[in-house]
Each structure stands twice: as C-alpha cells, then as structure tokens.
Coordinates of C-alpha atoms in Angstrom, one line a residue:
X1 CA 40.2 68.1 60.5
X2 CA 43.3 66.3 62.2
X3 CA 45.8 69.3 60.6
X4 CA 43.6 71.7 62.2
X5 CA 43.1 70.0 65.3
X6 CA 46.8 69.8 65.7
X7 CA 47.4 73.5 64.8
X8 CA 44.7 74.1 67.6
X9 CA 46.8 72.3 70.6
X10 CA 49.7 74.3 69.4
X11 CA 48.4 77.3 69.7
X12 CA 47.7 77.0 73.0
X13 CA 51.0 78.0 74.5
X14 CA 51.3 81.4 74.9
X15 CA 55.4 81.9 73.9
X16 CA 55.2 80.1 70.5
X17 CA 51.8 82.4 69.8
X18 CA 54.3 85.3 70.0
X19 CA 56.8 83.6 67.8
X20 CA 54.1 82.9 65.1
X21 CA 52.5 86.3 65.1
X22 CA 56.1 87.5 64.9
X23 CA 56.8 85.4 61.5
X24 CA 53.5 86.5 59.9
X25 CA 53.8 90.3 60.5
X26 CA 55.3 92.3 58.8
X27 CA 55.8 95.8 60.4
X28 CA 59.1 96.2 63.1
X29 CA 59.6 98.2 66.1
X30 CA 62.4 100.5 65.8
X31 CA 65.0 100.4 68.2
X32 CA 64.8 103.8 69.1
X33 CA 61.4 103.7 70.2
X34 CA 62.1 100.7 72.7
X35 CA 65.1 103.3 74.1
X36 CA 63.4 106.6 74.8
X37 CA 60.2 104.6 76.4
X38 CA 60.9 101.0 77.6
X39 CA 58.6 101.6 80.4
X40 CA 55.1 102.5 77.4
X41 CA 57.0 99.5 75.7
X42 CA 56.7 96.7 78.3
X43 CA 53.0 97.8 79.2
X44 CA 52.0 98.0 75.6
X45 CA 53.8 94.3 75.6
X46 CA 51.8 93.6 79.1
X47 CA 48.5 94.4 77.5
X48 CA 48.7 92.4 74.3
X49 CA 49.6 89.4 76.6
X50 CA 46.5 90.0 78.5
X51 CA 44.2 90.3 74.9
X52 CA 46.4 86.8 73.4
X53 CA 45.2 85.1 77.3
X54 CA 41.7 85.8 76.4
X55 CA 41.9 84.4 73.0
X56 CA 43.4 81.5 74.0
X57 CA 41.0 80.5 76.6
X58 CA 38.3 80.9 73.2
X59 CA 40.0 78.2 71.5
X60 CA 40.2 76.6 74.1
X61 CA 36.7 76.4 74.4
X62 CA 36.2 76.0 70.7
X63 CA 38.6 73.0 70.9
X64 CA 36.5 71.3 73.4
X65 CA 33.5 72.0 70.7
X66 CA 35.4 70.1 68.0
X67 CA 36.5 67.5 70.3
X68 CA 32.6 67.0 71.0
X69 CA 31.9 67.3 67.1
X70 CA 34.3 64.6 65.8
X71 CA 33.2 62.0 68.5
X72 CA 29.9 62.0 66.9
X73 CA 29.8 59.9 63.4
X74 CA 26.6 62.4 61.9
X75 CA 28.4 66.1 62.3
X76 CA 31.5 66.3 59.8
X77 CA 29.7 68.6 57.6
X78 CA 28.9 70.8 60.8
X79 CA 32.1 70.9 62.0
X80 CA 34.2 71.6 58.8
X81 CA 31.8 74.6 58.6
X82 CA 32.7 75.4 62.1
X83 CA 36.3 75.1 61.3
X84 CA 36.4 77.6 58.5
X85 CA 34.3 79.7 60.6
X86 CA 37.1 79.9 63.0
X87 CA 40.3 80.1 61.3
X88 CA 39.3 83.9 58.8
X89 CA 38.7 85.4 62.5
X90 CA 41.1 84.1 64.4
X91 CA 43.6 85.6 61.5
X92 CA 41.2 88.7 60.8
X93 CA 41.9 89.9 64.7
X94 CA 45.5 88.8 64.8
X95 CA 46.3 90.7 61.9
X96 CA 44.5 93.7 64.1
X97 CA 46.7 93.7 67.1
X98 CA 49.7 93.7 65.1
X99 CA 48.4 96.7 63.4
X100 CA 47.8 98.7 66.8
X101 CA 51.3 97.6 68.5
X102 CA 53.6 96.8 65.6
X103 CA 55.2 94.3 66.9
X104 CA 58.9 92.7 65.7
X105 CA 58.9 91.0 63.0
X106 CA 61.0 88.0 64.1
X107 CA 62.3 86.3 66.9
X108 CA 65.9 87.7 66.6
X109 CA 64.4 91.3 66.7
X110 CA 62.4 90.3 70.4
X111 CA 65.9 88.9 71.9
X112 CA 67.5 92.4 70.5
X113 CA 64.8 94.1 72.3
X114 CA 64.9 92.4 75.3
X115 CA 68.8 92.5 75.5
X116 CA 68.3 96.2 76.0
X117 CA 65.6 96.1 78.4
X118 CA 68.5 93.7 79.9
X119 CA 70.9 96.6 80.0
X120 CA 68.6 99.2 81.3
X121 CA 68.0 96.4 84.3
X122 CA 72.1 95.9 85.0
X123 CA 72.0 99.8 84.6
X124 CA 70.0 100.3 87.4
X125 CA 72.3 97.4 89.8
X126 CA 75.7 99.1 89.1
X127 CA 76.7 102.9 87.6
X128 CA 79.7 102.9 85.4
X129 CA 82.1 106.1 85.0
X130 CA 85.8 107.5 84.6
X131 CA 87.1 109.6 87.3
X132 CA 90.6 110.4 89.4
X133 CA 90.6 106.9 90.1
X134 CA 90.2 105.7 86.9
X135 CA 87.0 103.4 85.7
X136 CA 84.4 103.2 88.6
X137 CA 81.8 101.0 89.6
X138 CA 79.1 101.3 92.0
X139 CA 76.1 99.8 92.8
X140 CA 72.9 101.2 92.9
X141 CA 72.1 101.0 96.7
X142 CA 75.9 102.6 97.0
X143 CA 77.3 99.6 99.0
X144 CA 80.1 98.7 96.9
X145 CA 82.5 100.1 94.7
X146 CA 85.2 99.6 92.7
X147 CA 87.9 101.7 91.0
X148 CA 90.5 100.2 88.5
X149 CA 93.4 101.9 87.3
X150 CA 96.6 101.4 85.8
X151 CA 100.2 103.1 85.4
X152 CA 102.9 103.0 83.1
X153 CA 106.5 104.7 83.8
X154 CA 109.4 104.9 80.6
X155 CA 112.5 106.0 81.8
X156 CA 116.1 106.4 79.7
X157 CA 118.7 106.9 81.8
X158 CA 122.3 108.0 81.2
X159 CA 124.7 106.9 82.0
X160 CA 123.1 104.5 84.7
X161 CA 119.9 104.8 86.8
X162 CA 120.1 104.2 90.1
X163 CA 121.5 106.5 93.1
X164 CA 125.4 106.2 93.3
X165 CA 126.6 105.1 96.8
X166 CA 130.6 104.5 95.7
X167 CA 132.8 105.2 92.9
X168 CA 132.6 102.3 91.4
X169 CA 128.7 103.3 90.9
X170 CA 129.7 106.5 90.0
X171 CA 132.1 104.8 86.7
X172 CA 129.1 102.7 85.5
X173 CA 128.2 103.3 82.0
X174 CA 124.3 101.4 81.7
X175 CA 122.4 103.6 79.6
X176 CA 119.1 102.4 79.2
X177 CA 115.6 102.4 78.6
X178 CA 113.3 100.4 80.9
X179 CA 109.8 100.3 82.2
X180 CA 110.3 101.7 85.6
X181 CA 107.1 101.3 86.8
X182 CA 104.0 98.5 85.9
X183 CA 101.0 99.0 88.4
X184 CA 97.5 98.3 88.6
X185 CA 95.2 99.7 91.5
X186 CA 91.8 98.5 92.6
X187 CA 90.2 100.5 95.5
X188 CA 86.3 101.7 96.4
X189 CA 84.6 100.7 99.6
X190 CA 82.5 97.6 100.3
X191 CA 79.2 97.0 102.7
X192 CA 79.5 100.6 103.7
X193 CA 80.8 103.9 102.4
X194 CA 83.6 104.5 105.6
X195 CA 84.7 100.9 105.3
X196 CA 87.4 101.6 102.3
X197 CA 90.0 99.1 100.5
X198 CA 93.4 99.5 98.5
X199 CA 95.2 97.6 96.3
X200 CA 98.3 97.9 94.2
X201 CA 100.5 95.1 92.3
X202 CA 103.5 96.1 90.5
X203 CA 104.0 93.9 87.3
X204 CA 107.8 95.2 86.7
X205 CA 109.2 93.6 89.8
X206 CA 106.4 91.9 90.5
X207 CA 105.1 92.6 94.3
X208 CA 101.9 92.8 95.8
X209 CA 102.7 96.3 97.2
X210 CA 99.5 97.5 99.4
X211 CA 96.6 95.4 100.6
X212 CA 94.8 97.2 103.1
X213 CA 90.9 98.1 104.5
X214 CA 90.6 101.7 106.4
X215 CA 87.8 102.9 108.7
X216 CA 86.8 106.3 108.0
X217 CA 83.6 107.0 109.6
X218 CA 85.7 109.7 111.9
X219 CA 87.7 112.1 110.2
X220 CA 89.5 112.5 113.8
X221 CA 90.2 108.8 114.6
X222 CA 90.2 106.4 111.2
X223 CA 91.5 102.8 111.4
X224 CA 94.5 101.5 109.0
X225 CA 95.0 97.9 108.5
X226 CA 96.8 95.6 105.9
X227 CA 100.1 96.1 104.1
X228 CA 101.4 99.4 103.0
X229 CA 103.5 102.5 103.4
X230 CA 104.1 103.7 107.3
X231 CA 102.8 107.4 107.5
X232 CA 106.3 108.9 108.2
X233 CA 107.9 111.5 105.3
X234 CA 106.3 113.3 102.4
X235 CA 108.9 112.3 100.2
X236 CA 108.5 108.6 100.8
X237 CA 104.4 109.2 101.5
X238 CA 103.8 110.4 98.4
X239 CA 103.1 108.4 94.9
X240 CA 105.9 108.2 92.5
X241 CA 103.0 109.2 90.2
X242 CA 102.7 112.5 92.1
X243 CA 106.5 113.6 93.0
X244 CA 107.8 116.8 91.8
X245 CA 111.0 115.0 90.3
X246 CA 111.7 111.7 88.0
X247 CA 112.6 110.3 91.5
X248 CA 113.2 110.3 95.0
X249 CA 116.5 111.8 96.5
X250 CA 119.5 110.2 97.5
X251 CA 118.6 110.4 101.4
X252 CA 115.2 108.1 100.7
X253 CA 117.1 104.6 100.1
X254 CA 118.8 105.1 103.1
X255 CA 116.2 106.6 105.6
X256 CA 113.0 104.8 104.6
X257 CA 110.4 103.2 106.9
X258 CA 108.8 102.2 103.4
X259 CA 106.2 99.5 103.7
X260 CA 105.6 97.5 106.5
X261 CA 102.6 95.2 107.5
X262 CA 100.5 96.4 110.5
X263 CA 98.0 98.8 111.6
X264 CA 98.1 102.7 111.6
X265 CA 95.5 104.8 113.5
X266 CA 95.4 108.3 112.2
X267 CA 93.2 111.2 112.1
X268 CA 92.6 115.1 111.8
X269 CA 91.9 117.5 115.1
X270 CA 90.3 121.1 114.8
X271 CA 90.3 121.2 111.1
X272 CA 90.1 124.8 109.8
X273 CA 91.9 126.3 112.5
X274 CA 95.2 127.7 113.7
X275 CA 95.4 124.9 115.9
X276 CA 95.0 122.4 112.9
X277 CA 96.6 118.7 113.8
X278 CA 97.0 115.6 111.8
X279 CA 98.2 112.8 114.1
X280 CA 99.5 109.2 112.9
X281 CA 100.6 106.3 115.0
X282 CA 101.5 102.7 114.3
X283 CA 102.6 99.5 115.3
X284 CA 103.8 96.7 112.5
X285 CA 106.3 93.3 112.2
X286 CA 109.0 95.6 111.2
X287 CA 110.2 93.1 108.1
X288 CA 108.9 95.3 105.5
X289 CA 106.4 93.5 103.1
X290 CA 108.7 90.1 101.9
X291 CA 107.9 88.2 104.9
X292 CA 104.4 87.0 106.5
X293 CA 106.1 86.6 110.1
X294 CA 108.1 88.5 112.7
X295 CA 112.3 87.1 113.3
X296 CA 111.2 88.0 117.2
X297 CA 108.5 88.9 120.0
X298 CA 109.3 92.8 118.8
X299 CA 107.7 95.4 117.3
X300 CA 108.4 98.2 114.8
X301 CA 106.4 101.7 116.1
X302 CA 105.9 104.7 114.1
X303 CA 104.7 108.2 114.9
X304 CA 104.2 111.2 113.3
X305 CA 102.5 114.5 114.5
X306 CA 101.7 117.3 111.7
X307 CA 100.4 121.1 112.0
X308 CA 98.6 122.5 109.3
X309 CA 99.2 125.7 110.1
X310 CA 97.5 128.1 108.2
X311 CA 94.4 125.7 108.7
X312 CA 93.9 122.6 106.0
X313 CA 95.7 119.4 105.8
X314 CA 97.5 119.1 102.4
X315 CA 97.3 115.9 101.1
X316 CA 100.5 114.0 100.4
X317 CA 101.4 115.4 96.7
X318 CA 104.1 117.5 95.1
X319 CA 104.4 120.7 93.2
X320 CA 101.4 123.4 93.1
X321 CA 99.1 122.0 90.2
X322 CA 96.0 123.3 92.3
X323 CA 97.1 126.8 92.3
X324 CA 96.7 128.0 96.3
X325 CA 94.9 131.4 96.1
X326 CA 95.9 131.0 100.0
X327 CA 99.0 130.0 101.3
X328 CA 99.3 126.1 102.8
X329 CA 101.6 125.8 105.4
X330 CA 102.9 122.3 107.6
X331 CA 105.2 121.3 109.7
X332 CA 105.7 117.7 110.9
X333 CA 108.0 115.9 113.1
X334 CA 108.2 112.2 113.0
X335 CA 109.9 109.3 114.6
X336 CA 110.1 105.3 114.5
X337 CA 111.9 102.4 116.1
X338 CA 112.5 98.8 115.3
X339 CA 114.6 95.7 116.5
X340 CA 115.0 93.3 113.4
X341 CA 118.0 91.8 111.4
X342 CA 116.9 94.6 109.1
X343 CA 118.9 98.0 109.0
X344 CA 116.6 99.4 106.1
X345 CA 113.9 98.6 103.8
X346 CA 112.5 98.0 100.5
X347 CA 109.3 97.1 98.6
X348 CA 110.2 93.8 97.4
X349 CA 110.0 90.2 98.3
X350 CA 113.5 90.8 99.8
X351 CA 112.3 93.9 101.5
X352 CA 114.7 93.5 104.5
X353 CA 117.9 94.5 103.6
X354 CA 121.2 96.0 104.6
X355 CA 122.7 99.4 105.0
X356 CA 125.8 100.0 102.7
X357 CA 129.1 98.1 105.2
X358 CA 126.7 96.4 107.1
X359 CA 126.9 92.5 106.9
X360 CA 123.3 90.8 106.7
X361 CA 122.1 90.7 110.7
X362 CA 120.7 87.6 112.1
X363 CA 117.2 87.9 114.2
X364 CA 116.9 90.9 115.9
X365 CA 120.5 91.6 115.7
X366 CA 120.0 95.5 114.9
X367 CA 118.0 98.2 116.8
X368 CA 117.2 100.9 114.8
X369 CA 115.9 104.6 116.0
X370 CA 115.1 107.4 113.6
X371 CA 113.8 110.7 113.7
X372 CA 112.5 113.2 110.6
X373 CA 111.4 117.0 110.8
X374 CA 109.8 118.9 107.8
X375 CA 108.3 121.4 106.4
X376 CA 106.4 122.0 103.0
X377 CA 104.6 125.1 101.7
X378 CA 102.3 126.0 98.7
X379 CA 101.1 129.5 97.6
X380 CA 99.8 130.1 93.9
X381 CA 102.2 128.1 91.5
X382 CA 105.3 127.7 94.2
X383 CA 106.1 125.4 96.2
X384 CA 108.9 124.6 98.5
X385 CA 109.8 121.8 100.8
X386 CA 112.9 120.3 103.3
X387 CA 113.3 117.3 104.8
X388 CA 116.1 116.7 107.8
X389 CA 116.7 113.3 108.8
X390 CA 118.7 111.2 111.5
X391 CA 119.1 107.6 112.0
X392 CA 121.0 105.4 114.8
X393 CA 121.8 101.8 113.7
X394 CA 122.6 99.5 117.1
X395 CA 124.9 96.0 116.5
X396 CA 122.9 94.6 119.6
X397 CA 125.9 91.7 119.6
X398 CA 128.8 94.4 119.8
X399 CA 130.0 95.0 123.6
X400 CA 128.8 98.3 125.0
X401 CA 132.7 99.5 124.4
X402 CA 132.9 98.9 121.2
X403 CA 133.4 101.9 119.2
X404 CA 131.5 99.9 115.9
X405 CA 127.7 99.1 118.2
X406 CA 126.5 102.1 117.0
X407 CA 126.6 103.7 113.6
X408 CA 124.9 107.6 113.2
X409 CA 123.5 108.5 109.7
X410 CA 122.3 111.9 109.1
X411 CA 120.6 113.4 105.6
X412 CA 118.4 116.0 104.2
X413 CA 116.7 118.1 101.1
X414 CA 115.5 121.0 100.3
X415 CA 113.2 121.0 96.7
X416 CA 111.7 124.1 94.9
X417 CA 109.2 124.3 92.3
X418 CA 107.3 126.9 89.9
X419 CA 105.4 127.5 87.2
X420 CA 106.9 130.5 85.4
X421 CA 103.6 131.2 83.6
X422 CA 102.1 133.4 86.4
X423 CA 104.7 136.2 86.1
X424 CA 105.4 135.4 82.0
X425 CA 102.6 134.8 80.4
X426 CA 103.8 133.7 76.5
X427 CA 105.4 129.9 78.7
X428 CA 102.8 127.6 79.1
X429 CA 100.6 127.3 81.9
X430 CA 101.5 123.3 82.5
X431 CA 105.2 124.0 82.3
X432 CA 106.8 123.8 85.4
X433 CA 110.8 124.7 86.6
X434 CA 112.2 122.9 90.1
X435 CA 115.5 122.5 91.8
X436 CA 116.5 120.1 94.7
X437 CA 119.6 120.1 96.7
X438 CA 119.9 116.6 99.1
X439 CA 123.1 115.3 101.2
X440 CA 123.5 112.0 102.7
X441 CA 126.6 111.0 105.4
X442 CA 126.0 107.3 106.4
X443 CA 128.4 107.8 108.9
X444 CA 129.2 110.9 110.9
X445 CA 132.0 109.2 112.6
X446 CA 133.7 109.1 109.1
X447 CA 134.9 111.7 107.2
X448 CA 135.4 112.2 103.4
X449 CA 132.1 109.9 102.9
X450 CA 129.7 112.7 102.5
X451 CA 127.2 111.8 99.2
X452 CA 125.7 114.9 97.5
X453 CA 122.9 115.8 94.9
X454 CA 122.1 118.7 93.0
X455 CA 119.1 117.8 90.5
X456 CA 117.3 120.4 88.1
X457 CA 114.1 119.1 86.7
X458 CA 111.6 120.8 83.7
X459 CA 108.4 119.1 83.6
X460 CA 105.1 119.3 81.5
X461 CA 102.1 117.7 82.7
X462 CA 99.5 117.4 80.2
X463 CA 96.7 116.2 82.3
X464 CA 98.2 116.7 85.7
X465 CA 100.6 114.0 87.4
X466 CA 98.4 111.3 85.7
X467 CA 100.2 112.3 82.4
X468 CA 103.4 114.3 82.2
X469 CA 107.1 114.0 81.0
X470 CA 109.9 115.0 82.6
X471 CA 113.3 115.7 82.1
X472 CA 115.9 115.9 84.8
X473 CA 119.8 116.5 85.1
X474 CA 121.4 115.5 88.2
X475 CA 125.2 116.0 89.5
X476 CA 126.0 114.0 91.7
X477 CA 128.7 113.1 94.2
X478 CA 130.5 110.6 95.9
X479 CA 133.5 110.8 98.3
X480 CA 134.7 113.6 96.3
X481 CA 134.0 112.2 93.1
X482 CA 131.4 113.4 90.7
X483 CA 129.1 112.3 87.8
X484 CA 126.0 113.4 85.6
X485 CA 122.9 111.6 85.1
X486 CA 120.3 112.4 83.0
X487 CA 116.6 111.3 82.8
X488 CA 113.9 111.5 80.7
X489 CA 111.0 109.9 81.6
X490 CA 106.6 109.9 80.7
X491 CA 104.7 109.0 83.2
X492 CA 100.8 108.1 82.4
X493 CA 98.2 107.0 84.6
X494 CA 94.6 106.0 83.3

C-alpha cells in the first residue's frame, strides 16, 4: 500500500510522467519526421499533454480515495482491490497513447528533438549565408547585419619590394617572401538598413585601418563619418584586393591623402544621364589615422567632383571583369589642403610622415596644397586609365625669400588592361594582359631627379579579384639609374 501510495504522489508531476513513459516505451520518433513537420510535431506533443493533464487530475482524485480508505482500520481488503484495479488501466491506456504518437524512447532522444526545434527557433531570429562580403548575418526583422570576411596577400619579391626613391634603394638585394597583407572586415548595417558600418584591422602591421558609420538613406546626399580613406584618386580609392597591378605606382607614396579621421559628405546627382555627377567633400584632423588629436586649430579639406559621362557611376575597382556591353566613361578632378607637421601620409600608427629631404616638421610647420585630374574608361574587356598629379609643400618657418619655402612635386600614370580572350578565343577567358607607365619628380626645381616606372603585369583571377595570382615585371628608374623587380603574388579573399 505505502509503495503504491508513493508511486502515486510521483506521478503527479507532469515532466517526470514524460520521462517514465519515455523509459517504458519502446518505439522512437525518427529524426526526419520531427524536420519536415515540427509544427504536426509540437501539436501532436500539445495534445498528449492535454490527455496526460486529464489523467492526472484522475489519480488525483483516486489518491484522495485511498487517502480516505487507509484512514479507516476495516477497508484494507477494499482498498488493495482498488489498487490493483487501478494500476492494469492506468498501464493498459498508457501503453495506448504511446502507440498512437510514438513517442522517444528516452530522455536523450527528447533533448535531441528539442535541440532542433531550438535551431528552427534561432533560424527564424537571424539568416546565415555566403556572399561578396563574405559570411552574412541578418536578423529576421532586417535590423542588423553583419558581414565577416578575411584576406590573405603572399608576395615574393626580387630583388627587393618596396618603390625605389635613391640608388642606394635601387642596389638592395632583399629577396623575399612575406605576407603582404593580413585583414579582417566586419560591415552590415545596424537599427536601420541606410545606417551602415565598416571595419577593417590589418594583422601584418597591425592597425585598426577604417572604423566608420555612413548614412545612406539619399543616394544624392549620404553622410561619412569615422576613420578611413579621403575620397580623392582611384588608385588610392580602390582596394589593394581590387587593383589591376601587384601594387600601386610609384607616384601613390608620394601624393596620397590616404586615411585620415573625419567626416565626408558625398552623393550622386541626375544618375542615368549625360549630366551624371558624383560629388565628395570633406573635412578631417589632417594627421592621418596614428593620432587621436589635431598638432593645431587647423583643418585638412578634401574635394572631389566626378562626371560619369556616359551615364553610371563606376564604382571604385580596376580592370573590366564585368564585361561593359556599353562603354563607361569618368572624369574627375580633385583637390585637398592641409597645415600639419605632416608632408605625406601613411596607414600606420606613424601615419604622419615626411617627404623624401624633408626633416620631421614641428606643429603645423608645413602647408600642403594638392591637386589630381583623371580619367578612367571601360568597354567590353578593356580598360584604360591616367592619373596627373601636383603637389606644393610650404616650410611655413622659411622667409617669404627664401628660395627652399616652397617645394613643387609633380607625377602621373597611365595603366591599360585586356583580356585577350574576346578577339582569341583558345586564351582563357580569366586571363588578363596590362601595362602601366608612371613618372614621379619630387622636385621640379631640380633636375636629373626624375623617378620612372614601366610595369607589365599577367594576371589570372579564378574567382574574380577575391582570388587571383599575379605576376608582374617592373623596370624602374632612379636618377638615371635603373633596376628590375619582379613579383609574384596570390591574392585570396573569403
């Protein structure tokens, strides 16, 4: 009488009645079942919960019976008979519902099950696929997402890597391999699709290189702000991950606006039209990104205006890999100023940093002005593109007369690309051929000084500029002096 009296009061919570009918029965669901209906699953779950309620409000009341019974001194024999009355069909109908629902046969095989219900749940908060950006994340109600991505660069280099500014650069002999590039980027939008973010850290230096939010709600007026590269040239604009070369040209270390820590306000006017304008305008510290504050009260502002126009704004990316059944046509013109002990930058935490012969400036020592006109054009498998620069460097603490205040630098490239497969049919249709001629003269006051490149580059990009090797020969010269370098690099993104 006690056992069953016990075995009664244990039974009267509903979870471990679903544990014991799991450890008496004997026939499983299938996994596969649960997956192609959850919903018929939960509501065939729903119901037998509502049957096992019932039943356990009848022991309940049969508990309260034998409560009554075993109080009174004359009713043992009733209530064994009671007892045994209860037990075959209490068992008799449990064995019933198992039959009709096939439940699981243990308490491992429910937590299985209801780790996939679990899934189809966090399935329904946040979506999870691969794309341009790499793996993406968004939440259901499309407030927030995330893209991650990542990017390796191997280079070898020979016989040294870096752009030759003397003849002593030129007699280096550093062949090498190295990892030329190391970056992660995380970007997506948060509380609202027009309110977007950027970032990118480079693990081979390391520096946090962009950290910005964007407001695009208008395509004709959007708001950059954060850390990042000044909207100025292509060739500086662009990825590494998407130029046409191993490299930039000799006239980038020298010209760059590079990164800089500010605001930009840009947009895009009567898109589709002759008429088609892309604006950008900016104001930043002017220190590049190593350094939180300004060395004065000064500025650094930025400009650039930009006709598309054969209508359509080309986004910032070399060579033709899209394959313009139309020609693309732009022309920009672009222009910055800054006062700073800087005379040109870099994206490092020593991003200001000095012009070759010029001695490190103390604050706001140098004013530099700069201008830029180019032009790039894309029309099925070619493309072409120049870039003319001029820069003025003013020793603020030099007398007016002095011949040395101010310093004139003027450089420029012109680039060419195809892929020969249009016209021959038997090269591969990823195979692509360019050529780049670039000058620099960092002082036009100076002769014999003049710093030349001629670079030919074959590349093959197996999945676009997220994964391609390339393989460039470059002669180069300096002050009359000349050297080869040679490159061959794979670049992957994923």
């Amino acid at each position: 009488m006690t056992v069953m009296f016990n075995r009664l009061l244990w039974l009267n919570s509903a979870p471990v009645i679903f544990v014991v009918l799991l450890e008496m029965l004997g026939k499983p669901v299938f996994a596969a079942e649960l997956q192609r209906n959850p919903e018929r699953y939960k509501q065939e779950l729903l119901e037998i919960e509502g049957r096992l309620d019932a039943k356990i409000k009848e022991l309940d009341e049969k508990l309260k019976r034998l409560e009554k019974l075993e109080s009174a001194s004359d009713s043992n024999t009733d209530l064994k008979s009671d007892a045994v009355s209860v037990v075959p069909v209490d068992t008799e109908q449990t064995v019933t519902i198992s039959e009709q629902t096939e439940l699981p046969q243990t308490q491992e095989d429910v937590s299985a099950e209801m780790a996939v219900l679990d899934t189809k749940t966090q399935d329904d908060f946040a979506n999870f696929s691969y794309g341009k950006h790499g793996f993406q994340f968004t939440t259901n109600d499309k407030k927030f997402s995330l893209a991650i991505q990542n990017r390796i660069q191997t280079r070898y280099s020979n016989p040294f890597d870096s752009d030759p500014r003397s003849i002593e650069d030129l007699e280096r002999n550093e062949s090498s391999f190295r990892i030329r590039r190391a970056r992660t980027r995380l970007r997506g939008h948060a509380y609202w699709p027009w309110l977007k973010y950027y970032l990118q850290y480079d693990w081979s230096q390391p520096v946090l290189r962009d950290l910005n939010l964007t407001i695009e709600k208008f395509k004709w007026a959007r708001l950059w702000v954060g850390r990042g590269k000044v909207v100025y040239n292509d060739e500086r604009v662009s990825s590494s991950a998407n130029q046409q070369f191993v490299n930039r040209s000799i006239v980038n270390d020298l010209f760059t606006v590079d990164r800089q820590q500010g605001v930009q306000l840009l947009g895009n006017l009567f898109p589709g039209t002759w008429h088609d304008i892309s604006y950008f305008a900016g104001v930043f510290t002017g220190l590049g990104v190593g350094e939180n504050s300004n060395d004065d009260n000064r500025m650094m502002y930025s400009g650039r205006l930009q006709w598309n126009a054969l209508g359509g704004e080309m986004p910032f990316s070399q060579s033709d890999l899209e394959y313009h059944e139309s020609p693309a046509l732009g022309f920009a013109f672009a222009a910055a100023t800054n006062r700073s002990r800087c005379t040109v930058f870099r994206t490092d935490s020593n991003s200001c940093r000095n012009l070759p012969g010029f001695e490190p400036g103390r604050d706001g020592q140098y004013r530099l002005n700069q201008m830029m006109e180019e032009v790039r054009f894309k029309w099925r498998g070619f493309s072409l593109k120049h870039e003319m620069h001029w820069k003025e460097v003013i020793d603020t603490l030099k007398s007016q007369n002095d011949p040395a205040r101010k310093t004139n630098l003027i450089g420029g490239l012109v680039q060419a690309g195809y892929f020969p497969h249009y016209i021959i049919p038997e090269i591969p249709k990823n195979l692509e051929f360019a050529g780049r001629y670039a000058f620099v003269d960092p002082n036009v006051d100076v002769g014999k000084d003049r710093q030349e490149e001629f670079s030919g580059i074959m590349t093959y990009f197996f999945n676009g500029h997220a994964n391609k090797v390339n393989f460039q020969v470059s002669h180069l010269v300096v002050q009359g002096q000349s050297d080869q370098r040679f490159w061959l690099q794979w670049d992957l993104t994923f």
